[in-house]
mmCIF file with all atom_site columns, C-alpha atoms and ligand atoms in Angstrom:
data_model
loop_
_atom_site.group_PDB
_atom_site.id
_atom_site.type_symbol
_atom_site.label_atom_id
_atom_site.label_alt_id
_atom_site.label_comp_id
_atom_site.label_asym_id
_atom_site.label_entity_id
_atom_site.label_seq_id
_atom_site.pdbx_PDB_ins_code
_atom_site.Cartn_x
_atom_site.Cartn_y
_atom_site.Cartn_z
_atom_site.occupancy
_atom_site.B_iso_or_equiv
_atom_site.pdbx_formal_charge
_atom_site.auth_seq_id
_atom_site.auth_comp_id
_atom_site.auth_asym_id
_atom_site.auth_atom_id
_atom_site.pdbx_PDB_model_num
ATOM   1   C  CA  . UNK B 1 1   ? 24.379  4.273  -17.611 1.00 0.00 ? 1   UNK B CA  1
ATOM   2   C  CA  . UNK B 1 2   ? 21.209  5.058  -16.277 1.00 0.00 ? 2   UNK B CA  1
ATOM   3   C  CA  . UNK B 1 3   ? 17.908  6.767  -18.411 1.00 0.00 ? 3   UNK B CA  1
ATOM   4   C  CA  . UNK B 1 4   ? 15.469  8.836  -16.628 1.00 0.00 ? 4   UNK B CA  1
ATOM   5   C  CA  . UNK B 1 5   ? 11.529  9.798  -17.489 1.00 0.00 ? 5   UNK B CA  1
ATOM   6   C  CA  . UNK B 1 6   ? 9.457   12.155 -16.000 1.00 0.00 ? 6   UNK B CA  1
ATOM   7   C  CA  . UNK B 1 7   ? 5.275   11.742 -15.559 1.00 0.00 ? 7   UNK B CA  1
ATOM   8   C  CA  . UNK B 1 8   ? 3.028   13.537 -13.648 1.00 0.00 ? 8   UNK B CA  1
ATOM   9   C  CA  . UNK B 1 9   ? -0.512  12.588 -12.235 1.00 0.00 ? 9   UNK B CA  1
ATOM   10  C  CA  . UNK B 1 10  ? -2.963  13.848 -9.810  1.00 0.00 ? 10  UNK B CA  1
ATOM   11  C  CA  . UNK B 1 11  ? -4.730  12.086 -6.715  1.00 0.00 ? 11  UNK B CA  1
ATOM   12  C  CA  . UNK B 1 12  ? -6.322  12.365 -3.665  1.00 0.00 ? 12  UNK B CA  1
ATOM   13  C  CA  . UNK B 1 13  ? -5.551  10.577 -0.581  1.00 0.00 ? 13  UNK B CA  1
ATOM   14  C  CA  . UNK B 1 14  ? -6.419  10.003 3.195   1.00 0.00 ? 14  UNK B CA  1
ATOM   15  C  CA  . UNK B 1 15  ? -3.187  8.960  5.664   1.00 0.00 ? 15  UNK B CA  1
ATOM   16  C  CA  . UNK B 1 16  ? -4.934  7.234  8.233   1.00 0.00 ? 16  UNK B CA  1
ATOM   17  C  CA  . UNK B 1 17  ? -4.374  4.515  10.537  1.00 0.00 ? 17  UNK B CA  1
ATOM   18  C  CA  . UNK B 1 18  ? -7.576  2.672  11.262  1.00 0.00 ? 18  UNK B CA  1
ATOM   19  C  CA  . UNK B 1 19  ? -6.064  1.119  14.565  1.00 0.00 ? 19  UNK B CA  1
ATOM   20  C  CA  . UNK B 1 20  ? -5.769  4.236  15.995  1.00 0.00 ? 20  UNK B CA  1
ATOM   21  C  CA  . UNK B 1 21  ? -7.849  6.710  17.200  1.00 0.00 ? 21  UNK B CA  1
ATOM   22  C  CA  . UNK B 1 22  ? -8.721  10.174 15.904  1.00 0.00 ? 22  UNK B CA  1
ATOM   23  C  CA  . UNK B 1 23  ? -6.729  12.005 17.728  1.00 0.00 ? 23  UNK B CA  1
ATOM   24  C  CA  . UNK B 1 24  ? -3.533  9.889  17.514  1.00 0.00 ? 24  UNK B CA  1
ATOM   25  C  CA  . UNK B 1 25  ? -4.238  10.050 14.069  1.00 0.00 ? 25  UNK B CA  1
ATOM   26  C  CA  . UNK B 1 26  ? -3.994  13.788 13.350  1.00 0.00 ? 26  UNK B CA  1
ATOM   27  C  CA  . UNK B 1 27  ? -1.110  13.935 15.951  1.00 0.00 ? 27  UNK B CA  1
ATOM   28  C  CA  . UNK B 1 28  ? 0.497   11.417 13.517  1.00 0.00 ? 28  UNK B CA  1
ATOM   29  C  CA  . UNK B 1 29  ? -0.235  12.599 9.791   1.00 0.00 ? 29  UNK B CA  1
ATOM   30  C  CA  . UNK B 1 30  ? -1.880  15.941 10.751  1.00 0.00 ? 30  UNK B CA  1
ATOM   31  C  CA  . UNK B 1 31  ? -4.353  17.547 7.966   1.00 0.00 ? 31  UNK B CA  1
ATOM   32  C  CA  . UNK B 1 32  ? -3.648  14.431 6.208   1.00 0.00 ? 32  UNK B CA  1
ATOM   33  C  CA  . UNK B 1 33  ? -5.722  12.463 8.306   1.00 0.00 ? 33  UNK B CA  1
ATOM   34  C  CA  . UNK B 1 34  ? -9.202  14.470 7.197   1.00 0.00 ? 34  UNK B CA  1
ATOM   35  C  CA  . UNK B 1 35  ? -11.460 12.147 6.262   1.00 0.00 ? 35  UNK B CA  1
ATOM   36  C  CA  . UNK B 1 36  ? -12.199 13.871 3.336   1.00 0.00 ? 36  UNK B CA  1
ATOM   37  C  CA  . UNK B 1 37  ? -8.817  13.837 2.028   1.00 0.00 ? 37  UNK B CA  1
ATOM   38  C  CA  . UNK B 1 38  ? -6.349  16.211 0.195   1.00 0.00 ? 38  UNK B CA  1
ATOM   39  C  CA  . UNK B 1 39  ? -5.186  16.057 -3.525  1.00 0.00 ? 39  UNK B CA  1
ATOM   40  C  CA  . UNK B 1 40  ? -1.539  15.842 -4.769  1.00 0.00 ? 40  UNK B CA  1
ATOM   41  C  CA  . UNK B 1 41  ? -0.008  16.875 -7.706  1.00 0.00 ? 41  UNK B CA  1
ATOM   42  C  CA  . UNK B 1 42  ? 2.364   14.148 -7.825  1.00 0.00 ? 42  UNK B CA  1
ATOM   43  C  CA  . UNK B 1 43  ? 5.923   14.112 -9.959  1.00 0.00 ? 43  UNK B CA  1
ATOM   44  C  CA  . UNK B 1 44  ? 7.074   10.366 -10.724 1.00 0.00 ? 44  UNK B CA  1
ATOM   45  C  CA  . UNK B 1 45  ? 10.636  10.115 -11.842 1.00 0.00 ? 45  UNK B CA  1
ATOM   46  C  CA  . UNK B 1 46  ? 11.685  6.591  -13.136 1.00 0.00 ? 46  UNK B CA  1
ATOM   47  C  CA  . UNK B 1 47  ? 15.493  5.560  -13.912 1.00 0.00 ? 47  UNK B CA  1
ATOM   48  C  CA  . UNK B 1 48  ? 16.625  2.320  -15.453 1.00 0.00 ? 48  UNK B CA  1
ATOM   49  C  CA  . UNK B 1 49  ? 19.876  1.011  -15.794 1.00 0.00 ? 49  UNK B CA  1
ATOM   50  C  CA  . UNK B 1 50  ? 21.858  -0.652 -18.474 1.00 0.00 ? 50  UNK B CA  1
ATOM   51  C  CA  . UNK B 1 51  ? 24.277  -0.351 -21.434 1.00 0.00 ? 51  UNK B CA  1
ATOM   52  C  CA  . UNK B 1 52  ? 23.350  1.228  -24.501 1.00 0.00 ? 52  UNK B CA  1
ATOM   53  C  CA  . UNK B 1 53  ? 22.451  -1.676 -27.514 1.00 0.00 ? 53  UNK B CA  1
ATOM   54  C  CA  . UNK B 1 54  ? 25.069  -1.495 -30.017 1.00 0.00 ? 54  UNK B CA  1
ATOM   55  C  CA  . UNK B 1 55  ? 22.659  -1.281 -33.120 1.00 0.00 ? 55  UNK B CA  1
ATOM   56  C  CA  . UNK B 1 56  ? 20.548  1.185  -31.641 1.00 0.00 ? 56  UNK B CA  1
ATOM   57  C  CA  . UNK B 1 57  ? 22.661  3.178  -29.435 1.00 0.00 ? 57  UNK B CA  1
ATOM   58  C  CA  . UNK B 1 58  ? 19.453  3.338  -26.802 1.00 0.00 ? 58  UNK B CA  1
ATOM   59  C  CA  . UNK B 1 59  ? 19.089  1.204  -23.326 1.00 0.00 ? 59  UNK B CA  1
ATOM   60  C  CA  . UNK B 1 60  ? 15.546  1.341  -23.275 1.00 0.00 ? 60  UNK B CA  1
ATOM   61  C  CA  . UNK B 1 61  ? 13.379  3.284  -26.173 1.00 0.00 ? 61  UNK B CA  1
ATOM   62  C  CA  . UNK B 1 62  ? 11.631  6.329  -24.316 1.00 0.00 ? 62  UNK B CA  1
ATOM   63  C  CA  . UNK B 1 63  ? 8.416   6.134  -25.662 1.00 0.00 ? 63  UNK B CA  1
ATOM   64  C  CA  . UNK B 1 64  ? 8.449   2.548  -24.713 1.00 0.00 ? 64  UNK B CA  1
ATOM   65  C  CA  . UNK B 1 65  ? 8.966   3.453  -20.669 1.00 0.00 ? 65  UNK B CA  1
ATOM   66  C  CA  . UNK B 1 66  ? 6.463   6.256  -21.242 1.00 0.00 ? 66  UNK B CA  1
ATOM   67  C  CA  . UNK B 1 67  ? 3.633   3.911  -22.262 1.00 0.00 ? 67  UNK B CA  1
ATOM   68  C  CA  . UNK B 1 68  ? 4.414   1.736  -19.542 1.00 0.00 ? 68  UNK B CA  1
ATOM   69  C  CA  . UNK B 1 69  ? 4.190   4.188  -16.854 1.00 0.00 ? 69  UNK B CA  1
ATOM   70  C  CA  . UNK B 1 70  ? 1.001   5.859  -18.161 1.00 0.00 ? 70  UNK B CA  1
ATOM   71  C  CA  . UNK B 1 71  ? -0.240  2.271  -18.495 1.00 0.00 ? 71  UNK B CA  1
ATOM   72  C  CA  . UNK B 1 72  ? 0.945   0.933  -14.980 1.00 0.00 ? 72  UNK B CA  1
ATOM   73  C  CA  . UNK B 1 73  ? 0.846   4.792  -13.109 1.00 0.00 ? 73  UNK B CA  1
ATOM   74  C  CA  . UNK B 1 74  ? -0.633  7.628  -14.398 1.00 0.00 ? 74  UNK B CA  1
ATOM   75  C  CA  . UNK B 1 75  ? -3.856  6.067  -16.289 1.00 0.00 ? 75  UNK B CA  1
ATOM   76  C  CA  . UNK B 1 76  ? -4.891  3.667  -12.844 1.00 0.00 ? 76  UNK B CA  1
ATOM   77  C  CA  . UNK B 1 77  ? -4.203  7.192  -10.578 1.00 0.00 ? 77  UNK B CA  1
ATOM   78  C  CA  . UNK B 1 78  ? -4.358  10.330 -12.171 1.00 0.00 ? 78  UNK B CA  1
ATOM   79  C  CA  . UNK B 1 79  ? -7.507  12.062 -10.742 1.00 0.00 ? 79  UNK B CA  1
ATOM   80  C  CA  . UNK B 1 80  ? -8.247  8.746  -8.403  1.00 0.00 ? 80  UNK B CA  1
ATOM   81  C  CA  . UNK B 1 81  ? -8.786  8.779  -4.708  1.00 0.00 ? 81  UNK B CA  1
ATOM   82  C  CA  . UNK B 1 82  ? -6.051  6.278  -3.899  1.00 0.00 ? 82  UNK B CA  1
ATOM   83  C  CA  . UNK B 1 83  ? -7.672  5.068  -0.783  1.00 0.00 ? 83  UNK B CA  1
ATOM   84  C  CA  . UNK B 1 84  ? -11.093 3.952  -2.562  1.00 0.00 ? 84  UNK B CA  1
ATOM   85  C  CA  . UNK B 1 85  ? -10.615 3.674  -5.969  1.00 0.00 ? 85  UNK B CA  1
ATOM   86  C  CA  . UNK B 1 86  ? -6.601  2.153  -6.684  1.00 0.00 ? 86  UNK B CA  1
ATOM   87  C  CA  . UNK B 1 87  ? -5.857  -0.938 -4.818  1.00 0.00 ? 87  UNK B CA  1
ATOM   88  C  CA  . UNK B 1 88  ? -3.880  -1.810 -2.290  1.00 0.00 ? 88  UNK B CA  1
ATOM   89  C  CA  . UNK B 1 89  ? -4.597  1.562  -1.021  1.00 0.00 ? 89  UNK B CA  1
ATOM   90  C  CA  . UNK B 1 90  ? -8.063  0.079  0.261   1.00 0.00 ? 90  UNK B CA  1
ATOM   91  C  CA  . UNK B 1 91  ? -6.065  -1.931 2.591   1.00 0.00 ? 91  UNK B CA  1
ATOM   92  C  CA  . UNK B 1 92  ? -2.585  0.166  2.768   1.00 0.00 ? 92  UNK B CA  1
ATOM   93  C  CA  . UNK B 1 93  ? -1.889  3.790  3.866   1.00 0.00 ? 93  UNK B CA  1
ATOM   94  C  CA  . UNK B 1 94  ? -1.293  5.922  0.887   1.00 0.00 ? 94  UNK B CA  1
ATOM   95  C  CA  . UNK B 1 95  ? 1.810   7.619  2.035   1.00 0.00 ? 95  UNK B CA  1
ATOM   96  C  CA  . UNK B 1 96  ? 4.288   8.273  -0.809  1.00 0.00 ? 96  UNK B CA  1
ATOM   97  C  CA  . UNK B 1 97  ? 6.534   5.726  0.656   1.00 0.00 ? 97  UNK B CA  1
ATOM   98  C  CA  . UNK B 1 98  ? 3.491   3.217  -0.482  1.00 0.00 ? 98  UNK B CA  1
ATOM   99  C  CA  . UNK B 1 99  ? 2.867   4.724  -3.419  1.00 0.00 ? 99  UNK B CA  1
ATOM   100 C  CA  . UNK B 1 100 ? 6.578   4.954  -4.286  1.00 0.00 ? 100 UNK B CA  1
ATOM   101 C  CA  . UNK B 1 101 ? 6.558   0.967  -3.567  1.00 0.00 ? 101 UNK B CA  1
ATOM   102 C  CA  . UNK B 1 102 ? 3.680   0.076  -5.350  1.00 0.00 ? 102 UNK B CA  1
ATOM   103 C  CA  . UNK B 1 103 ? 4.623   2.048  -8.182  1.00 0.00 ? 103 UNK B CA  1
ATOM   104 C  CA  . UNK B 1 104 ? 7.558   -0.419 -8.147  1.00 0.00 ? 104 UNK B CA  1
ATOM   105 C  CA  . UNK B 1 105 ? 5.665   -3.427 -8.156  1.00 0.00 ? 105 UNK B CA  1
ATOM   106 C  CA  . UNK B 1 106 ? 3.892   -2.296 -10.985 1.00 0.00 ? 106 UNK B CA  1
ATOM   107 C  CA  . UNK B 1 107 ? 6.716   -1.606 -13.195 1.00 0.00 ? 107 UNK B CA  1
ATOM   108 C  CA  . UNK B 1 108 ? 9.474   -3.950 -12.273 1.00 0.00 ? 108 UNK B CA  1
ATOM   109 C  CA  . UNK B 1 109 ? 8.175   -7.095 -13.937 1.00 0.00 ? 109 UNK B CA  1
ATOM   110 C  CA  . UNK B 1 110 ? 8.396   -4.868 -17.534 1.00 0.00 ? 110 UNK B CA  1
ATOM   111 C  CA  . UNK B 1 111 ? 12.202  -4.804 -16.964 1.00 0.00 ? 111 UNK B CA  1
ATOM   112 C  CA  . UNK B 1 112 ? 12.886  -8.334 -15.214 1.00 0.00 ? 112 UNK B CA  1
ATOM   113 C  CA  . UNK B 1 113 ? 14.568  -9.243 -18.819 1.00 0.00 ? 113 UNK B CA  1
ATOM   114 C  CA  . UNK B 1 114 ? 16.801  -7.551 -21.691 1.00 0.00 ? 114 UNK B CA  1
ATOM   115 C  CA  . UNK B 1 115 ? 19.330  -4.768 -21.529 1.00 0.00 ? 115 UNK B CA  1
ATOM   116 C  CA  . UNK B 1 116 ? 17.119  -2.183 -18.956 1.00 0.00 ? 116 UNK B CA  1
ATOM   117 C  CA  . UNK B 1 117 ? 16.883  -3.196 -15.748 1.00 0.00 ? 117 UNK B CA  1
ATOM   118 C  CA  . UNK B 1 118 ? 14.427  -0.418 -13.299 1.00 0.00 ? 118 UNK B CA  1
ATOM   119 C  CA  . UNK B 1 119 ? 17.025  1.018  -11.208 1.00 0.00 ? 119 UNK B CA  1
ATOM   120 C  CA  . UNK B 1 120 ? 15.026  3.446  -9.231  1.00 0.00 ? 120 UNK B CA  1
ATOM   121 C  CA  . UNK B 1 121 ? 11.445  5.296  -8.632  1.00 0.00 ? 121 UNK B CA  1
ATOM   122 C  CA  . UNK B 1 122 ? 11.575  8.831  -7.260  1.00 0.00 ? 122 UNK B CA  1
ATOM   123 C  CA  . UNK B 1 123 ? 8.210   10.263 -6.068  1.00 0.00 ? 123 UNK B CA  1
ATOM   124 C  CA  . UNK B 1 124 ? 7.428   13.763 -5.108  1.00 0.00 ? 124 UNK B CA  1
ATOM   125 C  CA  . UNK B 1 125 ? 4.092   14.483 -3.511  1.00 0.00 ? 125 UNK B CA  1
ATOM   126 C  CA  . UNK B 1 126 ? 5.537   17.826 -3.253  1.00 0.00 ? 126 UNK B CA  1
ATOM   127 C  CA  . UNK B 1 127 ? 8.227   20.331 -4.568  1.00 0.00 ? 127 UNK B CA  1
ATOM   128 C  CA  . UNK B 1 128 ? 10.258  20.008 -1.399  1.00 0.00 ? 128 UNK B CA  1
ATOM   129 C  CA  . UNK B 1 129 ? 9.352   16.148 -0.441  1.00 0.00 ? 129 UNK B CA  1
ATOM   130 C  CA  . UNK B 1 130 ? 10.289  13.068 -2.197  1.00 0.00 ? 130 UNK B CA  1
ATOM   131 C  CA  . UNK B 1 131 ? 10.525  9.235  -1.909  1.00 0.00 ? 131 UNK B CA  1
ATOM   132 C  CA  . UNK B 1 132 ? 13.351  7.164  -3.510  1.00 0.00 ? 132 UNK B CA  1
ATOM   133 C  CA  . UNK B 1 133 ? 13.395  3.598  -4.056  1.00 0.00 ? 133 UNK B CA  1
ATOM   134 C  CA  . UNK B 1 134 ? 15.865  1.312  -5.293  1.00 0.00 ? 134 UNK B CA  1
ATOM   135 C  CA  . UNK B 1 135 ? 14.368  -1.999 -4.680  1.00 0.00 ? 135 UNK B CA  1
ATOM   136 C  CA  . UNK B 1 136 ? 15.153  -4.564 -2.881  1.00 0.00 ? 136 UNK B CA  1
HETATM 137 NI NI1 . LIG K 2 .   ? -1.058  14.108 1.517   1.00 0.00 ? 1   LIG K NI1 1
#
Protein backbone atom coordinates (compact mmCIF):
# COMPACT_ATOMS: atom_id res chain seq x y z
CA UNK A 1 0.00 0.00 0.00
CA UNK A 2 1.51 3.12 -0.64
CA UNK A 3 0.55 6.84 1.26
CA UNK A 4 1.05 9.99 -0.55
CA UNK A 5 1.59 13.88 0.79
CA UNK A 6 1.56 16.85 -1.00
CA UNK A 7 3.90 20.24 -0.06
CA UNK A 8 4.58 23.08 -1.90
CA UNK A 9 7.56 25.64 -1.71
CA UNK A 10 8.99 28.39 -3.68
CA UNK A 11 12.69 29.00 -5.01
CA UNK A 12 14.80 30.50 -7.29
CA UNK A 13 17.41 28.92 -9.29
CA UNK A 14 20.22 29.36 -11.98
CA UNK A 15 20.90 26.04 -14.46
CA UNK A 16 24.28 26.65 -15.36
CA UNK A 17 27.24 24.78 -16.21
CA UNK A 18 30.35 26.60 -15.11
CA UNK A 19 32.59 24.50 -17.60
CA UNK A 20 30.96 25.82 -20.32
CA UNK A 21 30.70 28.86 -21.92
CA UNK A 22 27.87 31.38 -22.19
CA UNK A 23 26.65 30.59 -25.11
CA UNK A 24 26.69 26.76 -24.81
CA UNK A 25 25.04 27.46 -21.79
CA UNK A 26 21.83 29.15 -22.97
CA UNK A 27 21.87 26.73 -26.01
CA UNK A 28 21.71 24.08 -23.22
CA UNK A 29 19.18 25.33 -20.42
CA UNK A 30 17.97 28.44 -22.33
CA UNK A 31 16.38 31.39 -20.05
CA UNK A 32 17.41 29.21 -17.32
CA UNK A 33 20.85 29.99 -17.63
CA UNK A 34 20.30 34.01 -16.68
CA UNK A 35 22.47 34.78 -14.21
CA UNK A 36 19.97 36.30 -12.33
CA UNK A 37 17.84 33.38 -12.12
CA UNK A 38 14.07 32.46 -12.33
CA UNK A 39 11.70 31.40 -9.42
CA UNK A 40 9.62 28.15 -9.25
CA UNK A 41 6.64 27.37 -7.65
CA UNK A 42 7.53 23.94 -6.93
CA UNK A 43 4.89 20.87 -6.06
CA UNK A 44 6.71 17.97 -3.99
CA UNK A 45 4.76 14.78 -3.89
CA UNK A 46 6.18 12.09 -1.45
CA UNK A 47 4.87 8.29 -1.34
CA UNK A 48 5.92 5.68 1.16
CA UNK A 49 5.28 2.22 1.18
CA UNK A 50 4.21 -0.33 3.68
CA UNK A 51 1.37 -2.25 5.39
CA UNK A 52 -1.02 -0.63 7.51
CA UNK A 53 -0.12 -1.32 11.64
CA UNK A 54 -2.72 -3.48 12.97
CA UNK A 55 -3.49 -1.28 16.14
CA UNK A 56 -3.59 1.79 14.32
CA UNK A 57 -4.77 0.97 10.97
CA UNK A 58 -2.10 3.80 9.53
CA UNK A 59 1.47 3.02 7.67
CA UNK A 60 2.92 6.14 8.51
CA UNK A 61 0.90 9.01 10.65
CA UNK A 62 0.43 12.05 8.14
CA UNK A 63 1.24 14.73 10.23
CA UNK A 64 4.34 12.87 11.07
CA UNK A 65 5.61 12.87 7.10
CA UNK A 66 4.35 16.45 6.96
CA UNK A 67 6.73 17.70 9.66
CA UNK A 68 9.43 15.92 8.16
CA UNK A 69 9.18 17.34 4.81
CA UNK A 70 8.64 20.94 6.00
CA UNK A 71 11.61 20.19 8.27
CA UNK A 72 13.94 18.48 5.60
CA UNK A 73 12.18 20.52 2.26
CA UNK A 74 10.06 23.24 2.44
CA UNK A 75 11.58 25.23 5.63
CA UNK A 76 15.61 24.89 4.10
CA UNK A 77 13.96 26.08 0.37
CA UNK A 78 10.89 27.81 0.31
CA UNK A 79 11.75 31.40 -0.85
CA UNK A 80 15.73 30.34 -1.10
CA UNK A 81 17.91 30.81 -4.10
CA UNK A 82 18.98 27.18 -4.36
CA UNK A 83 22.23 27.95 -6.00
CA UNK A 84 23.56 30.33 -3.07
CA UNK A 85 21.74 29.79 -0.19
CA UNK A 86 20.74 25.57 0.04
CA UNK A 87 23.66 23.35 -0.31
CA UNK A 88 24.79 21.19 -2.57
CA UNK A 89 23.32 23.52 -5.01
CA UNK A 90 26.58 25.75 -4.48
CA UNK A 91 28.42 22.99 -6.06
CA UNK A 92 25.49 21.06 -8.11
CA UNK A 93 23.14 22.30 -10.90
CA UNK A 94 19.74 22.88 -9.52
CA UNK A 95 17.78 21.06 -12.11
CA UNK A 96 14.72 19.27 -10.67
CA UNK A 97 16.39 16.04 -11.34
CA UNK A 98 18.92 17.39 -8.40
CA UNK A 99 16.52 18.70 -6.44
CA UNK A 100 14.29 15.63 -6.81
CA UNK A 101 17.59 13.62 -5.57
CA UNK A 102 18.52 15.65 -2.88
CA UNK A 103 15.17 15.85 -1.65
CA UNK A 104 15.72 12.07 -1.33
CA UNK A 105 18.72 12.17 0.57
CA UNK A 106 17.15 14.28 2.92
CA UNK A 107 14.25 12.21 3.71
CA UNK A 108 15.26 8.64 3.27
CA UNK A 109 17.22 8.17 6.48
CA UNK A 110 13.59 9.12 8.44
CA UNK A 111 12.20 5.88 6.90
CA UNK A 112 15.41 3.49 6.87
CA UNK A 113 13.42 1.59 9.89
CA UNK A 114 9.69 0.54 10.94
CA UNK A 115 6.67 -0.23 8.84
CA UNK A 116 7.11 2.98 6.06
CA UNK A 117 9.66 2.66 3.88
CA UNK A 118 10.01 6.17 1.19
CA UNK A 119 8.96 4.66 -1.94
CA UNK A 120 9.11 7.60 -4.20
CA UNK A 121 9.63 11.63 -4.60
CA UNK A 122 7.73 13.30 -7.42
CA UNK A 123 8.78 16.93 -8.19
CA UNK A 124 7.08 19.37 -10.41
CA UNK A 125 8.85 22.61 -11.19
CA UNK A 126 5.93 23.06 -13.34
CA UNK A 127 2.24 22.02 -14.11
CA UNK A 128 3.29 20.09 -17.18
CA UNK A 129 7.00 18.91 -15.97
CA UNK A 130 7.90 16.55 -13.32
CA UNK A 131 10.74 14.39 -11.85
CA UNK A 132 10.18 10.91 -10.30
CA UNK A 133 12.46 9.07 -8.21
CA UNK A 134 12.40 5.78 -6.77
CA UNK A 135 15.78 5.39 -5.36
CA UNK A 136 18.27 3.40 -5.91
NI1 LIG B 1 14.02 26.83 -13.89
Amino acid sequence: MYISRRAEFSASHICRNEKLSAQENQSLYGPGANANGHGHNYVLEVTLKGDPDPETGMIFDLKDLKDVMLREVVDPMDHRHLNFEVPPFDKVIPTTENVTLEIWRRLAPHFADGRARLHSVRLYETEDTFVDYYGG
